[in-house]
CSV table of N, CA, C and O in Angstrom, one decimal:
chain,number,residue,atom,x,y,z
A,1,UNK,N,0.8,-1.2,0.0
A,1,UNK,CA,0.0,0.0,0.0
A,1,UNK,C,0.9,1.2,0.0
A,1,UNK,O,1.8,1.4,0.8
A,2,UNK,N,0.6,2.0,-0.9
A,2,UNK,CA,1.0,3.5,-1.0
A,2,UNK,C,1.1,4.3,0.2
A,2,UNK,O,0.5,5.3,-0.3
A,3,UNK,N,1.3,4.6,1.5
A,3,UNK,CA,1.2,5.9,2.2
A,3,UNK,C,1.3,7.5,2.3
A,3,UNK,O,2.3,8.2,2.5
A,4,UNK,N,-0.1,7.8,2.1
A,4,UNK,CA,-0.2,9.5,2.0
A,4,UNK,C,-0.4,10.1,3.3
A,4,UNK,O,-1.5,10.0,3.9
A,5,UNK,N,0.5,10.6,3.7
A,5,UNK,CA,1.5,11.4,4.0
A,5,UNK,C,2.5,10.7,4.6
A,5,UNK,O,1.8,10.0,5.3
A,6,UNK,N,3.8,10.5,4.7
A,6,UNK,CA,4.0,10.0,5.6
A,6,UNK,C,5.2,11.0,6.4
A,6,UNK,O,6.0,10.6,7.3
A,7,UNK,N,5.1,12.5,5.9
A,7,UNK,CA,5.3,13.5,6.5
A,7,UNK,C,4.3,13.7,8.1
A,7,UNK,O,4.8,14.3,9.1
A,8,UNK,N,2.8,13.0,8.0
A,8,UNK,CA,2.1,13.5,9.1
A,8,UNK,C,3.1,12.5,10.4
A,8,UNK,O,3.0,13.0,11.5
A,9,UNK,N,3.7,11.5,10.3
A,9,UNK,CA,4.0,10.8,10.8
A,9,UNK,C,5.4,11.2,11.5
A,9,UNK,O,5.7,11.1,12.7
A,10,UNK,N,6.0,11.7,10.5
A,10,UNK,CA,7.1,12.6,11.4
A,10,UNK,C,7.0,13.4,11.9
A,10,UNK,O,7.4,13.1,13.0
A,11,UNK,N,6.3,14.7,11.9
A,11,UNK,CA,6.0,15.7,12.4
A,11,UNK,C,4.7,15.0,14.1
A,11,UNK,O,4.7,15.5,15.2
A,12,UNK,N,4.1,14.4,13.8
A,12,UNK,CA,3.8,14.1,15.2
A,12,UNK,C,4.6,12.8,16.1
A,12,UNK,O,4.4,12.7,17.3
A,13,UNK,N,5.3,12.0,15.4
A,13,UNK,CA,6.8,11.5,16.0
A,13,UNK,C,7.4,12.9,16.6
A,13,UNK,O,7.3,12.9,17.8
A,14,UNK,N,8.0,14.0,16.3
A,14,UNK,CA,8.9,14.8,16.8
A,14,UNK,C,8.3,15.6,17.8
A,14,UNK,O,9.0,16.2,18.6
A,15,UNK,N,6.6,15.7,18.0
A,15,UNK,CA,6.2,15.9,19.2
A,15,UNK,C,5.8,15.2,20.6
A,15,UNK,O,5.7,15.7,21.8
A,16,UNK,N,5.7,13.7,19.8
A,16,UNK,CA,5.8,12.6,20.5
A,16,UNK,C,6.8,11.3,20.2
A,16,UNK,O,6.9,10.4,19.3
A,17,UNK,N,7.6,11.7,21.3
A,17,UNK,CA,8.9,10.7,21.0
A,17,UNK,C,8.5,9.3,21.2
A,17,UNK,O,8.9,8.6,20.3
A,18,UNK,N,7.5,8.6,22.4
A,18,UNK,CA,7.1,7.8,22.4
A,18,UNK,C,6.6,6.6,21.6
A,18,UNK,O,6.5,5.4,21.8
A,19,UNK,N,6.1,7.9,20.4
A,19,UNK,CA,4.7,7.2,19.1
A,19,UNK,C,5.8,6.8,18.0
A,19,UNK,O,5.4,6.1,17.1
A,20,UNK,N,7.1,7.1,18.0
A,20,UNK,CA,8.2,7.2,16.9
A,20,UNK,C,8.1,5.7,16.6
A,20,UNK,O,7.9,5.4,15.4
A,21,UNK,N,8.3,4.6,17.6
A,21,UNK,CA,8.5,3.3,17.1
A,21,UNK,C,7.1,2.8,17.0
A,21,UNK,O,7.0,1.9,16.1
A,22,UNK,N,6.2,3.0,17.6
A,22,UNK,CA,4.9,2.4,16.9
A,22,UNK,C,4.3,2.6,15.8
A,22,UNK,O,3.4,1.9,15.3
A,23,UNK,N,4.7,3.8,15.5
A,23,UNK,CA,4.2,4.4,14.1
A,23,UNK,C,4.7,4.1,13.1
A,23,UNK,O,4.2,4.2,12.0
A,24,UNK,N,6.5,3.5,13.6
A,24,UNK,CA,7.2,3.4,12.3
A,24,UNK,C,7.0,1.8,11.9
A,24,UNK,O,7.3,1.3,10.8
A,25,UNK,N,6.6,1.0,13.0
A,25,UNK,CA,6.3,-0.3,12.9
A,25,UNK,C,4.4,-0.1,12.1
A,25,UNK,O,4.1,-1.1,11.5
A,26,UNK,N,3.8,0.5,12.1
A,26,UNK,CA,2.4,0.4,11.5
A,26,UNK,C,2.9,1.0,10.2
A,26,UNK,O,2.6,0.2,9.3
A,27,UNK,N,3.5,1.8,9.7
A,27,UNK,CA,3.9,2.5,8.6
A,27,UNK,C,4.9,1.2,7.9
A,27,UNK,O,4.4,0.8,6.9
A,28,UNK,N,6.4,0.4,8.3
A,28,UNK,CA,6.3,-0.8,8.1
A,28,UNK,C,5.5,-2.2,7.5
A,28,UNK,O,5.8,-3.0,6.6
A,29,UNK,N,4.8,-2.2,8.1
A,29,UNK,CA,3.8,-2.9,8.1
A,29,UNK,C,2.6,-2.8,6.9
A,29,UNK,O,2.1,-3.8,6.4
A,30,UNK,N,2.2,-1.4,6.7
A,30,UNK,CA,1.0,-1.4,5.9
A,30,UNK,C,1.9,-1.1,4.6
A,30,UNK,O,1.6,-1.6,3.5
A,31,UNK,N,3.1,-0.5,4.8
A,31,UNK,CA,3.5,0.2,3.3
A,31,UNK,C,4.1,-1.6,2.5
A,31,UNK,O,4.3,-1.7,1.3
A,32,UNK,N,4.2,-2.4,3.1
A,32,UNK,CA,4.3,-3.9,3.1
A,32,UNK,C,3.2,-4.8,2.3
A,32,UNK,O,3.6,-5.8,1.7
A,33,UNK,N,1.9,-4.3,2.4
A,33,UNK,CA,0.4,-5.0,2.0
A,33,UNK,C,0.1,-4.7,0.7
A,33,UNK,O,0.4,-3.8,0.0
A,34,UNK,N,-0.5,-5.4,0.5
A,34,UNK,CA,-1.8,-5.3,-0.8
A,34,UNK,C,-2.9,-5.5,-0.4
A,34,UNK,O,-3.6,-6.2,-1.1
A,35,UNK,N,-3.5,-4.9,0.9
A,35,UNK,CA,-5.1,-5.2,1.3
A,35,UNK,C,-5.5,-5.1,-0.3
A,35,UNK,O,-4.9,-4.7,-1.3
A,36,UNK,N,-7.3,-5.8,0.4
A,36,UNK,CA,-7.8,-6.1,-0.8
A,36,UNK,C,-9.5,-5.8,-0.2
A,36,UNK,O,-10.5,-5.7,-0.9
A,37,UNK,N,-9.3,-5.9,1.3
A,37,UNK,CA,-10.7,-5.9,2.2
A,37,UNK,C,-10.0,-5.8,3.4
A,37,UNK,O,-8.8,-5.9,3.6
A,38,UNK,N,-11.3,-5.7,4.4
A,38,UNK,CA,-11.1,-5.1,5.8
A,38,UNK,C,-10.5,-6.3,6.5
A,38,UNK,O,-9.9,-6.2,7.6
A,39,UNK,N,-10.8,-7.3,6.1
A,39,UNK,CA,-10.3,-8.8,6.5
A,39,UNK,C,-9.2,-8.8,6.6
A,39,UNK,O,-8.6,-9.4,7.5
A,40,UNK,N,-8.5,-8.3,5.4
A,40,UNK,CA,-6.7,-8.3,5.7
A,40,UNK,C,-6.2,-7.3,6.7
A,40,UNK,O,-5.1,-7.4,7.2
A,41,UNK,N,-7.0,-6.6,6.8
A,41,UNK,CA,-6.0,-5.1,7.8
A,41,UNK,C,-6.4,-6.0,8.8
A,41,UNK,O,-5.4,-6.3,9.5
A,42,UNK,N,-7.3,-6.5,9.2
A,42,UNK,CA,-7.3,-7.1,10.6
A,42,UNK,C,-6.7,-8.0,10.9
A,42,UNK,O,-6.5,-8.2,12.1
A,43,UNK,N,-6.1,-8.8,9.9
A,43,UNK,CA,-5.1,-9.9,10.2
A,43,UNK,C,-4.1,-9.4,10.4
A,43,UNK,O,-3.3,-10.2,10.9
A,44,UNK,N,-3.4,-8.1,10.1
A,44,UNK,CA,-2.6,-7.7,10.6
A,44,UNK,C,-2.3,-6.6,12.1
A,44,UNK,O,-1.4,-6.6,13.0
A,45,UNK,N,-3.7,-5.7,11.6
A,45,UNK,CA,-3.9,-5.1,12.9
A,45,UNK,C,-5.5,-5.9,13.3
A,45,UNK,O,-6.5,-6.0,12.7
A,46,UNK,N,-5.1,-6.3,14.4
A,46,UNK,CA,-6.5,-7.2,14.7
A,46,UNK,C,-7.9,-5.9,15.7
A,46,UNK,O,-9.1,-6.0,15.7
A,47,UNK,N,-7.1,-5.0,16.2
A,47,UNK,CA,-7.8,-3.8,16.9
A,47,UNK,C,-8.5,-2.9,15.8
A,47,UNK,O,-9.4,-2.1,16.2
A,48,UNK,N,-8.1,-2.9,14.5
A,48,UNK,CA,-8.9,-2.0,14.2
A,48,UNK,C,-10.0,-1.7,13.8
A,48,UNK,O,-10.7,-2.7,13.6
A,49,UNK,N,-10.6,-0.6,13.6
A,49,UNK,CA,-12.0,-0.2,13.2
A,49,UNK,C,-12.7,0.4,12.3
A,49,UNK,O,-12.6,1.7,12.3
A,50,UNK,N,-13.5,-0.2,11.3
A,50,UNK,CA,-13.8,0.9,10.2
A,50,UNK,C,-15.1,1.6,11.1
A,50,UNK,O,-15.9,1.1,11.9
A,51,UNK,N,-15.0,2.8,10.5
A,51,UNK,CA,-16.2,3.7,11.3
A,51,UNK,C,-17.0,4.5,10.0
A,51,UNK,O,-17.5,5.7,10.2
A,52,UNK,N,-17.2,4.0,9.1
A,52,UNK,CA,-17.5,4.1,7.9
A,52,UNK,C,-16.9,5.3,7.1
A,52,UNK,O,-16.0,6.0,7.6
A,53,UNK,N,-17.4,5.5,5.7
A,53,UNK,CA,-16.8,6.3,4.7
A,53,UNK,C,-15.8,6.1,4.3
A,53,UNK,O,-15.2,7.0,3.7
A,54,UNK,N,-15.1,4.9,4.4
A,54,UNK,CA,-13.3,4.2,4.3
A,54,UNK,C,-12.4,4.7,4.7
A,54,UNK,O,-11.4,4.9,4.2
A,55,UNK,N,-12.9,5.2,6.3
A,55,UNK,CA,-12.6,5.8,7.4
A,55,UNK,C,-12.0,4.3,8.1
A,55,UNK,O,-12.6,3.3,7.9
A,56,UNK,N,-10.9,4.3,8.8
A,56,UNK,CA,-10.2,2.9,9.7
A,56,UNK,C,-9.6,4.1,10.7
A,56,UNK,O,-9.2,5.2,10.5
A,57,UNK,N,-9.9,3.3,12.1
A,57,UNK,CA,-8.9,3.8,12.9
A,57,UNK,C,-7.9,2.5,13.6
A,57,UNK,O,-8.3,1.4,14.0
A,58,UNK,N,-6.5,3.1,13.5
A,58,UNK,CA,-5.7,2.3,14.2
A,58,UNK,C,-5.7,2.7,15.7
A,58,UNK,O,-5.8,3.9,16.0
A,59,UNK,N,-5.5,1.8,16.7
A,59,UNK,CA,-4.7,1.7,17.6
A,59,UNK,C,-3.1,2.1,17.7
A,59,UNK,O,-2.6,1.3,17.0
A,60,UNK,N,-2.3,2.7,18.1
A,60,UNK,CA,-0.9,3.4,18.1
A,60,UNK,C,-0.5,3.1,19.6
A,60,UNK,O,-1.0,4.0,20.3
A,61,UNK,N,0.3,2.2,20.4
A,61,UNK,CA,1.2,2.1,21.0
A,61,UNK,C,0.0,2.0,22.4
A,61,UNK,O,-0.3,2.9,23.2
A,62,UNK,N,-0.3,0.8,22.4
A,62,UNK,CA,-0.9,0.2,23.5
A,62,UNK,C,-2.6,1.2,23.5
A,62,UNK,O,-3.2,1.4,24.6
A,63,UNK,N,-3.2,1.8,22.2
A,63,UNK,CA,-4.4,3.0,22.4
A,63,UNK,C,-4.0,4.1,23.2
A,63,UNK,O,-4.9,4.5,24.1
A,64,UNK,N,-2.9,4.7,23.1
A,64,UNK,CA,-1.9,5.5,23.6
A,64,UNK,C,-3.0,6.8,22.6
A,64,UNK,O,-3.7,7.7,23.1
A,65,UNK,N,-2.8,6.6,21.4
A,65,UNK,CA,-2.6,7.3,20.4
A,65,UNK,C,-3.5,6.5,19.2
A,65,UNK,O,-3.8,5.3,19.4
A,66,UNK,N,-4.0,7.4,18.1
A,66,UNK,CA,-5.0,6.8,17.1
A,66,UNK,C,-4.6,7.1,15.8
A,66,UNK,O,-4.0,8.1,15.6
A,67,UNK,N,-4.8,6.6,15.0
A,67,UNK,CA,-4.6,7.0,13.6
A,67,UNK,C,-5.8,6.6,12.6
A,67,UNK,O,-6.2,5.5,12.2
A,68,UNK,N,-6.1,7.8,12.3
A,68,UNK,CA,-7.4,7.9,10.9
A,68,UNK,C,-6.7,7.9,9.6
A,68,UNK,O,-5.9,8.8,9.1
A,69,UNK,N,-7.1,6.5,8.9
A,69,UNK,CA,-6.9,6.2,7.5
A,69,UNK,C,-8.0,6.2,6.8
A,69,UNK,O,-9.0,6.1,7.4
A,70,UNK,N,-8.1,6.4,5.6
A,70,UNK,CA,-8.9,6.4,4.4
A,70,UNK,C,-8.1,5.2,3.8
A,70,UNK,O,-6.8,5.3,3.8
A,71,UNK,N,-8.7,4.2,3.4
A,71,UNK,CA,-8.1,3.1,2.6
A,71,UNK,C,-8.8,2.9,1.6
A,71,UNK,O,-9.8,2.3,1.5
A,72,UNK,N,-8.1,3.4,0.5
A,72,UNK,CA,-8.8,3.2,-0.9
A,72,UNK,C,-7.7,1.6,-1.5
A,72,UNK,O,-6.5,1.5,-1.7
A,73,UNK,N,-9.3,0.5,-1.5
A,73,UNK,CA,-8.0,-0.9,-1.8
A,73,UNK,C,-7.9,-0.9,-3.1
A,73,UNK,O,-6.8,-1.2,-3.7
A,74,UNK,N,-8.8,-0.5,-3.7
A,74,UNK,CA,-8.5,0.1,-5.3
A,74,UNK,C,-7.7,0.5,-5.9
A,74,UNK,O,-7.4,0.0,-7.0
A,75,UNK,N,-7.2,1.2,-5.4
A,75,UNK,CA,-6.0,2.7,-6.0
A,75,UNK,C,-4.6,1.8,-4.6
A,75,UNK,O,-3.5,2.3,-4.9
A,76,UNK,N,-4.5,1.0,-3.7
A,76,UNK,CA,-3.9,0.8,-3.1
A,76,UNK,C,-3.0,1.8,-2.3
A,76,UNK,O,-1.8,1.8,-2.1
A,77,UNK,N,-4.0,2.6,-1.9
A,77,UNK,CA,-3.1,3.7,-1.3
A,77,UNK,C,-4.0,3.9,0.4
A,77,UNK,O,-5.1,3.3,0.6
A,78,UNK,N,-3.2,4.9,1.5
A,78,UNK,CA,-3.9,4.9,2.4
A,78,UNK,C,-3.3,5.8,3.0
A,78,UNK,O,-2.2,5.8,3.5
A,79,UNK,N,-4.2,6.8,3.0
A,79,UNK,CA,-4.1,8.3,3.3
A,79,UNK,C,-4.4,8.5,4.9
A,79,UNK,O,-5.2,7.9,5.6
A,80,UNK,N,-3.6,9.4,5.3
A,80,UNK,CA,-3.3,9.7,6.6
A,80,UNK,C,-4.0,10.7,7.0
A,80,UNK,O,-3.6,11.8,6.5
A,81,UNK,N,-4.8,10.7,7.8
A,81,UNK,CA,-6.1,11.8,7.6
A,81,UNK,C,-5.9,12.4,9.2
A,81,UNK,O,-6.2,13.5,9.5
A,82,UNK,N,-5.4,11.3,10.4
A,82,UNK,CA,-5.5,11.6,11.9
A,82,UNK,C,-4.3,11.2,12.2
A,82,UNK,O,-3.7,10.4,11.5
A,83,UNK,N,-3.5,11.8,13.4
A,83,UNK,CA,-2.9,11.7,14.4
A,83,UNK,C,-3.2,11.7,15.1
A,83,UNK,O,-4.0,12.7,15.0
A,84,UNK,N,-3.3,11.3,16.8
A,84,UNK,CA,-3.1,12.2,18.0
A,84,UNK,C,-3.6,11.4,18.9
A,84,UNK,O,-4.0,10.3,18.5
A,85,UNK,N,-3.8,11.6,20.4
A,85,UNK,CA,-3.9,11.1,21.3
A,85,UNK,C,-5.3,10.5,21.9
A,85,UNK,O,-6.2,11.3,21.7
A,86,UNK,N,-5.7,9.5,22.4
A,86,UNK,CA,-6.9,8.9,22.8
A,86,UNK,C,-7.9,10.0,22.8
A,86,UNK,O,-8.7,10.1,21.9
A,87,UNK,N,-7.7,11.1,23.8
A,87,UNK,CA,-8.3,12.3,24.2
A,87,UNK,C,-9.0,13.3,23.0
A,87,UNK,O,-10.1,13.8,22.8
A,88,UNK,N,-7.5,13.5,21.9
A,88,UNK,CA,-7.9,14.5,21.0
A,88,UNK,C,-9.0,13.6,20.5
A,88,UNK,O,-10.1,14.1,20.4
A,89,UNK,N,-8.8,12.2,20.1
A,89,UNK,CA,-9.7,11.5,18.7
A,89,UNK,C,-11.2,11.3,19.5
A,89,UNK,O,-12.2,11.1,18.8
A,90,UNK,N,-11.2,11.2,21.0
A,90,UNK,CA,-12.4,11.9,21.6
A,90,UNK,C,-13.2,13.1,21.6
A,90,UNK,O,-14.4,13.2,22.0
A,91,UNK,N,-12.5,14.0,21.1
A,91,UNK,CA,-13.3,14.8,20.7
A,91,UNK,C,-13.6,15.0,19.5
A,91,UNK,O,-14.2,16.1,19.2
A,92,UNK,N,-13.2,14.1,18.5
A,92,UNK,CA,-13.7,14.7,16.7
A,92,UNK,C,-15.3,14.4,16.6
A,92,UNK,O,-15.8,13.3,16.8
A,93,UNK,N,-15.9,15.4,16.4
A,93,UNK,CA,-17.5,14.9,16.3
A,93,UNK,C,-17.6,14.2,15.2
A,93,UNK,O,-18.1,13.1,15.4
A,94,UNK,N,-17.2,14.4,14.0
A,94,UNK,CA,-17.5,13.9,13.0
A,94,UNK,C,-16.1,12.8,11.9
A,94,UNK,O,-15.5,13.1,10.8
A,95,UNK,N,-16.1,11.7,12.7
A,95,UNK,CA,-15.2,10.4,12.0
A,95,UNK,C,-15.3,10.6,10.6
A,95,UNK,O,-14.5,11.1,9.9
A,96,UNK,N,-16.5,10.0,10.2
A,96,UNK,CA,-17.1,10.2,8.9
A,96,UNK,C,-16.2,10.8,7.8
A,96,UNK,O,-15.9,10.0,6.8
A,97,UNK,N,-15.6,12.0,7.8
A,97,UNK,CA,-15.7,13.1,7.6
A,97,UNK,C,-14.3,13.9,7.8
A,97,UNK,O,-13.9,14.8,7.1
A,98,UNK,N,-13.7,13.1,9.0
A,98,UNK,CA,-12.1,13.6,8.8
A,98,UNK,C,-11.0,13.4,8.3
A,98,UNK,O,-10.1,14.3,8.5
């Protein structure tokens, strides 16, 4: 799979030193795949969640931290739409959408 951005990934690595190796192990990992369906992300991340619109959220370093993907299996790419901490991704009203 393609990864768009994987600039968002540094830039909240360098705010959070912590998220640097979990992130770089999920970024590993997916830039690795040819999903094809939601069945494969789960075999690899077994935590995650589609919350519709081809909206997924990951898990990041024990639910420390979240990550909002758009996964187009189509186009095999997967766009990096969220960062940030349990708390912030508690307040997005609208998943859907971000």
């Amino acid at each position: 799979m393609r990864i768009v951005t994987y600039k968002r990934i540094k830039e909240f690595s360098e705010k959070h030193a912590d998220a640097e190796i979990p992130l770089q192990f999920w970024y590993s990992v997916t830039s690795k795949k040819d999903w094809t369906s939601i069945n494969e992300v789960k075999k690899d991340f077994n935590s995650v969640d589609y919350v519709g619109n081809h909206r997924f959220v990951f898990n990041i370093k024990g639910n420390t931290y979240r990550l909002v993907a758009i996964i187009s299996f189509n186009a095999k790419k997967v766009y990096i739409r969220f960062i940030g901490t349990h708390a912030e991704y508690d307040k997005i009203k609208d998943i859907k959408n971000i």
